[in-house]
Structures are given as structure tokens and as C-alpha cells.
Amino acid sequence: MRPAGRDEHDSLYFDYPCFPFVRPAELEGRALRHRVAIVGAGPVGVTAALELARHGIASVVLDDKDTVNDGSRAICLSRHSLEILQQLGVHQRFTRKALGWTRGRTYFRDREIYRFEMPHSEQERFLPMVNLQQQYIEQFLIDKAMDSPLIELRWKQAATGVSQDGSGVTLEVATPEGDYRLQADYLLAADGARSLVRKAFGLALHGEAYEGRYVIADVRLRSDFPTERRAFFSPSVMPESTLLVHKQPDDIWRIDYQLLPDEDPDKAVEEASIRERVGTIIAMLGEGDDWELEWWSLYKAYTLALDDYRHGRVLFIGDSAHLVPIFGVRGLNNGIADAANAAWKLAWVLNGRAPDRLLDSYSPERRGATLDVFANAGKSTRFMTPPSRGYRLMRDAALSLAVNNDYASGFADPRQVTPYTYAESPLTLADSDDFAEGPMPGAPLINRRLGEEDYLLDHLGTGFSLVLFSDDGTITPSLQAGLTSLQAREPDLEVLVIGREVSPGAFGSQLADTQGGIFDAYGASDGTAYLVRPDRHVAARWKALDTDALDGALSLAQGMVLEGDRS
């Protein structure tokens, strides 16, 4: 919603694009079959299209709008998401525009009781978290997609029905110039919380709806306060409520405040009510009264998910598969990880590198991630918005303790989003060696600096990677022969040899770790190896590499063997 006198896209800071409707080939009578159709051109759907294109797979993306979504919406991107965006070649626009942060503050009754600091060092390319309005997130992704010959974006084309059989998916599509049918081998449903695709198949989300409702308001306010996440419990201006404050680019501030159970939500979102409440909040923050109202909306917390994210030839990604609370900034980041996971697997199947059953691993991996989010976000939601008087008494008691006792301050920790470890995935080979450090099988790689503007993740290819540690940068002739034979069958297998010193002309891509920081981070010694999937998650690791074991782990990670065949 916007103030009176301004239309839906009349923003104080963002120029909404208008994407033209282009008559699709099907309306001209041409019979086409697409490899992948994607319903929804939001950040999750377009991320999936870009990841498919990275692997050479064409897709068509449908959206019923002709612009990006209005309002700031999802604003926090995690380091893990930025690493995905780096793989897509679009991260630089994000980091130039976004506001990075590492810190947060928690207040109880206007008194600061806790400060948290997210882990960060110069070894990382990206900050733990950045703030950027969703309009920019979508714009940057769409601009990148429009540059790709493998992505066709179809605006003002609404999916109105969907069906499937053993060979493909059929979409019924409505446009300003008539209806048509779209045929595709597979479908990615990225059409949000009210997913038409999900409803067409009679699928339902299951889980919990929380009582608390929040107003989300964007205001333009010039302030020198640093980019930090601030949470206020029972502030003086709203004694029974919770308040969150985030700084965004372009002098836009995001203010989320809880409505009390007896407040009328319809009245609460009237412009006069918004202005009155926001004005008191800004005064409490110690800012002046020179602010402008940009946009607002109403939010309710849910932990809901499909029982299975795969339905035949349809994969559900983002909010079409699950709804998670905003606390801990998990929604968009979880959806971006869905897109990367589903897309590389779909590409492997369509490129003939893996059987269709590889797609069966998508649901246990990403639904497992959702359930992990539920476990943490549910705690955060009950803490932010106590569902009963008893919860509130316990919450307030913990916050009161934290005022003068450091040991209790952890109760106020927001439990920010962290990437999920696919330890129980059918594609992951559990450790047989004893590692004291390093990412375990199923976890994402740890990025580490190699030199000026040079990091480990910069050297990953589009396929599987073998990260091999060698003191002098060389490997034995027998291991080289085995890897050469394996690469003849798997030409996209990239071998990265990390040495304490490099050996020019030796086997593999040579990377120098002269200070030993990467060796230490990975618990590595001479001969240690990590097999890494296209989405940067570790498939297996060994203290000493055997090519037969590597071959088996690679087959497992590509779905070539079933979980029961693992040895």
C-alpha cells in the first residue's frame, strides 16, 4: 500500500520498469516444446532460470505482471546467497548497491541488553548479511536473465491451469491477446504463497500459523545510524509489542512492528494509523520528524510446507513449497537455495548426465532445510511474538535477566539464517576418516582468500570439483593416471590442487596457500581431498584419496547409484 495520491508504483526511490508483452510463438500457431517452464519471475524463479542457463539448459519464464514486485519485501541476503549469485555472475551489482552488516542490537524496555556480532574476517569475499530492497534484487536478476539467449521471459502471461503425464507438463496460459497451451519437459513452480500450480494438483501446505501480525513500513529518513539489525522488546511507545528496524539503501528504513491481539488489522493499515505509529517509533529512535512514508503491508508468520517438493515432473521452489517466518531472514535465502539445488539437478538430468531419479533427492534435501528453518524460526517467532501469557512471562523474565547478566543475553540471539548441511541426503557419502576441522559431507564449501580479489570459490567450474591438497602442488603418477581416466568419462570434473607451494605445469589447476589458512580451515594435510557438487556442497571427503572411492562418490552424488547401494 502507498500513501493517498500515489499509485502502486509511484516510489520515492525506485523507478519501476515496464516489461512489454511479446506474443509467444504458440499464439502464432507454432508447436513448441520447452525443456523447462518456470511459473513466476520473482527472485527465486529467475535464479533458477539463470542456474539452468549456466549449465546450458534453456527455459521459459512466465509471469502475470509486467514489472517487479512492489515494496521492499524480502531485504536481507546472506553470504551463502551472495555466493550463489556469484556463480550466476550477477553478484557485483548486489554488493555495489546493498548495505552490508555484521552486528545487531537487542533492547528491552528501551534499554540495550545484547549485541551480537556475526562471524566475519578478511578471508571471506562477502559480508555475513547485506540489506537490499526486493525491487533491486528482482531488477538485477531480470537484467541478467534478459542478457541470456537461453532464457525467455514472458510478461503478462498468467498460468491458469496445469497438467502432466509421463512425458511432460502442459500449462494453460492466458495473455492480453488470447490463450494458449505451453508444453515443457519439466516445470519449476516459483509462483509464491498462493501458488496456482500447487492448487491445480490439489496439494496443500501443512504446518503452523502463528497468532502475531506485523505491519511492515518503509520510510525515507536520512540518518547516520550504522547498518545494524535492531530489535526492541516492549519499547516505551508500544509496551506489549515487538519492533524491528533495518537500514536500506537510498535512505529507506524498514520498520516492522507487532500488532496487539485486540488491534483491528484493517484499521492498523489505514494511512493515518501508519503515520501515527511510525512517527512515535522514529521519535523513540531519536531521529527527527523529517521523514516520508513510502510503502506498507501486513504480515503474518507461518511455518508451512508441502509434504513433498517433487510432484512428478513438477518441482516446487520458494514460497510455493514453503512459508517461513521473516525472523532470522530465512524466506528469500531459503528460496534461492531451493532454486540452485533444483536447477543443477534438473540440468544434469536434461543433459543426460544423470537419471531422472536424481530429482528425487531435491525434496529430502530442501525439505530437510525447511524443517531445520522451522525449528529455529519457530523458536524465534515464539520469542518475538509470544503465543500465550505464559510464553510472554518467560520471555520477559529472560530479557530482564539479560539486563544485568551476560549469561542470559543469549536468549536474545536472533538465530540468523545459516546454510543447511545435507548430511542425510541420499547423495552424500558419510565420513570414513576422522576430520577435526573442515566442512563435513553435505555442508557448503568454506570460502578463503588466496590473494588480492582472489578467493577459493572463484575457481569452481560449473560441474563437480575435486579440491585436492598437496604440500608441494604435485600428486603421485598413479593418482594422476586415475584422475585422468576419470576425467575422460567426466570431462566437467575440475581438479583444483591447493599447495603450500605451487608446481607450475603440474596436474590440475594450481592454487597457492602459502600461509596455510585453507589447509587449516579444511583440516587438511598432504593428500586430503574434497569432492564438491555444482551447488558448492561437499559430496564426500577423504584424508587420502583413492580414485575408486572418488568414482563411487561421484556416481552416488549424480544419482547413478541408489542409497542402498552405498558401501
Short mmCIF file of N, CA and C in Angstrom, two decimals, residues 208-214 298-304 323-327 377 381-382 385:
data_model
loop_
_atom_site.label_atom_id
_atom_site.label_comp_id
_atom_site.label_asym_id
_atom_site.label_seq_id
_atom_site.Cartn_x
_atom_site.Cartn_y
_atom_site.Cartn_z
N GLU A 208 2.07 -24.81 10.82
CA GLU A 208 1.52 -23.99 11.90
C GLU A 208 1.41 -22.53 11.48
N ALA A 209 0.31 -21.89 11.88
CA ALA A 209 0.14 -20.45 11.71
C ALA A 209 0.24 -19.80 13.08
N TYR A 210 1.02 -18.72 13.18
CA TYR A 210 1.22 -18.05 14.45
C TYR A 210 0.24 -16.89 14.60
N GLU A 211 -0.01 -16.52 15.85
CA GLU A 211 -1.02 -15.52 16.14
C GLU A 211 -0.56 -14.10 15.77
N GLY A 212 0.71 -13.83 15.93
CA GLY A 212 1.20 -12.47 15.77
C GLY A 212 1.09 -11.93 14.36
N ARG A 213 0.72 -10.66 14.24
CA ARG A 213 0.68 -9.97 12.96
C ARG A 213 1.57 -8.74 13.06
N TYR A 214 2.24 -8.46 11.95
CA TYR A 214 3.17 -7.34 11.92
C TYR A 214 2.83 -6.41 10.77
N LEU A 298 0.94 -5.75 5.55
CA LEU A 298 0.63 -6.51 6.76
C LEU A 298 1.19 -7.92 6.60
N TYR A 299 1.77 -8.46 7.67
CA TYR A 299 2.44 -9.74 7.60
C TYR A 299 1.99 -10.63 8.76
N LYS A 300 1.87 -11.93 8.47
CA LYS A 300 1.55 -12.92 9.49
C LYS A 300 2.53 -14.07 9.35
N ALA A 301 3.00 -14.60 10.47
CA ALA A 301 4.03 -15.64 10.45
C ALA A 301 3.44 -17.03 10.30
N TYR A 302 4.07 -17.84 9.45
CA TYR A 302 3.67 -19.23 9.24
C TYR A 302 4.91 -20.12 9.20
N THR A 303 4.74 -21.37 9.58
CA THR A 303 5.70 -22.42 9.26
C THR A 303 4.90 -23.53 8.56
N LEU A 304 4.81 -23.43 7.25
CA LEU A 304 4.01 -24.33 6.43
C LEU A 304 4.87 -24.88 5.29
N LEU A 323 6.34 -21.78 3.51
CA LEU A 323 6.24 -20.43 4.05
C LEU A 323 6.96 -20.43 5.39
N VAL A 324 7.90 -19.50 5.56
CA VAL A 324 8.67 -19.44 6.80
C VAL A 324 8.58 -18.03 7.38
N PRO A 325 8.74 -17.88 8.70
CA PRO A 325 8.69 -16.55 9.29
C PRO A 325 9.85 -15.68 8.82
N ILE A 326 9.65 -14.38 8.87
CA ILE A 326 10.70 -13.46 8.45
C ILE A 326 11.84 -13.39 9.45
N PHE A 327 11.60 -13.79 10.69
CA PHE A 327 12.60 -13.62 11.73
C PHE A 327 13.82 -14.50 11.44
N ALA A 377 13.31 -20.93 13.29
CA ALA A 377 12.41 -19.79 13.13
C ALA A 377 11.21 -19.89 14.07
N THR A 381 10.12 -16.99 16.40
CA THR A 381 8.78 -16.42 16.29
C THR A 381 8.08 -16.41 17.64
N ARG A 382 8.19 -17.51 18.39
CA ARG A 382 7.55 -17.55 19.71
C ARG A 382 8.21 -16.56 20.67
N THR A 385 7.05 -13.07 19.23
CA THR A 385 5.60 -12.90 19.37
C THR A 385 5.06 -14.01 20.25
#
